[in-house]
Amino acid sequence: DGGITQSPKYLFRKEGQNVTLSCEQNLNHDAMYWYRQDPGQGLRLIYYSQIVNDFQKGDIAEGYSVSREKKESFPLTVTSAQKNPTAFYLCASSKTRGSEQFFGPGTRLTVL
Amino acid sequence: AQRVTQPEKLLSVFKGAPVELKCNYSYSGSPELFWYVQYSRQRLQLLLRHISRESIKGFTADLNKGETSFHLKKPFAQEEDSAMYYCALSPNAGGTSYGKLTFGQGTILTVHP
């Protein structure tokens, strides 16, 4: 399954702390995405980036921030402003926007 | 706004029986539709997209613009088809939101021996 890695697999944080989730890809893909997966709600898009140094808000961007300084990396910061951060987070990438998205293994964040 | 609805959260069939996973969408333009699948302990992956008109692992899906549906079908289900299936929609190419996927809630398919 290589290509897209997310770390760590499990992450625990105290309420009020910011936390950064890592996403790296070696597929030379231009586009990268962050989704949040909650039971019964499917995947919801948080942020996406079509090219280095550019990113757009998805459907549920409030309380999150991203950066895209390198083509292969798209870290997601869950800030203390996110009201319900406990969830499973999936990163994906695609060669270009509109092409098949390849997903990482996910990070399960639990805020205590 | 675009929306994808999968009315069945759970679907159970027996091996060899036909299976249909329903997907309905709302979108004002001409969308691109996808089915993604997640097998146990594996990553989410693309199963098929309507523009390729392929049959993957015996599954087919036809885009019905009149009924705004993209149901996934297989004539004879196998136990290895047991998985979570997501229907997803992307706005059509040329728009600024092209490639931005909206997913349905997912359907867990269980195929019994």
Short mmCIF file of C-alpha atoms in Angstrom, two decimals, chain A residues 1-5 33 35 37 40-43 45 48 50 57-59 90 97-105, chain B residues 9 32 34 36 38 41-46 49 84 86 90 94-106:
data_model
loop_
_atom_site.label_atom_id
_atom_site.label_comp_id
_atom_site.label_asym_id
_atom_site.label_seq_id
_atom_site.Cartn_x
_atom_site.Cartn_y
_atom_site.Cartn_z
CA ASP A 1 0.00 0.00 0.00
CA GLY A 2 2.81 2.64 0.05
CA GLY A 3 2.62 6.02 -1.48
CA ILE A 4 0.69 7.96 1.15
CA THR A 5 1.64 7.84 4.78
CA TYR A 33 -6.97 16.44 0.49
CA TYR A 35 -11.22 14.39 5.15
CA GLN A 37 -14.76 10.49 8.92
CA GLY A 40 -22.85 7.49 10.01
CA GLN A 41 -21.67 10.64 8.24
CA GLY A 42 -19.31 9.37 5.62
CA LEU A 43 -16.30 11.48 4.69
CA LEU A 45 -13.82 17.43 3.13
CA TYR A 48 -7.76 20.57 -0.25
CA GLN A 50 -4.46 21.57 -5.96
CA LYS A 57 -11.43 25.34 2.38
CA GLY A 58 -13.64 22.34 2.12
CA ASP A 59 -17.05 21.87 3.69
CA LEU A 90 -8.02 10.64 6.23
CA ARG A 97 -7.66 17.49 -9.50
CA GLY A 98 -10.45 15.27 -10.75
CA SER A 99 -8.32 12.16 -11.10
CA GLU A 100 -8.53 9.13 -8.84
CA GLN A 101 -7.86 9.90 -5.20
CA PHE A 102 -5.54 7.61 -3.26
CA PHE A 103 -6.04 7.43 0.47
CA GLY A 104 -3.73 7.09 3.42
CA PRO A 105 -4.32 4.74 6.36
CA LYS B 9 -26.68 1.99 6.07
CA GLU B 32 -18.88 12.91 -12.16
CA PHE B 34 -17.64 7.46 -8.22
CA TYR B 36 -15.15 3.94 -3.41
CA GLN B 38 -13.06 0.00 1.95
CA ARG B 41 -8.20 -3.49 7.38
CA GLN B 42 -7.53 -1.90 4.00
CA ARG B 43 -7.49 1.65 2.77
CA LEU B 44 -10.31 3.34 1.02
CA GLN B 45 -9.88 2.84 -2.72
CA LEU B 46 -11.62 3.66 -5.94
CA ARG B 49 -16.15 5.94 -11.92
CA MET B 84 -18.03 -0.45 3.23
CA TYR B 86 -19.16 4.99 -0.54
CA SER B 90 -17.43 15.65 -8.12
CA GLY B 94 -14.05 23.17 -15.91
CA GLY B 95 -15.46 24.45 -12.67
CA THR B 96 -13.38 25.70 -9.78
CA SER B 97 -14.64 22.88 -7.57
CA TYR B 98 -13.75 20.10 -10.02
CA GLY B 99 -12.21 17.23 -8.09
CA LYS B 100 -13.76 18.27 -4.81
CA LEU B 101 -15.56 15.10 -3.72
CA THR B 102 -18.76 14.92 -1.74
CA PHE B 103 -19.30 11.50 -0.20
CA GLY B 104 -22.45 9.71 0.84
CA GLN B 105 -22.83 8.23 4.29
CA GLY B 106 -21.71 4.79 3.18
#
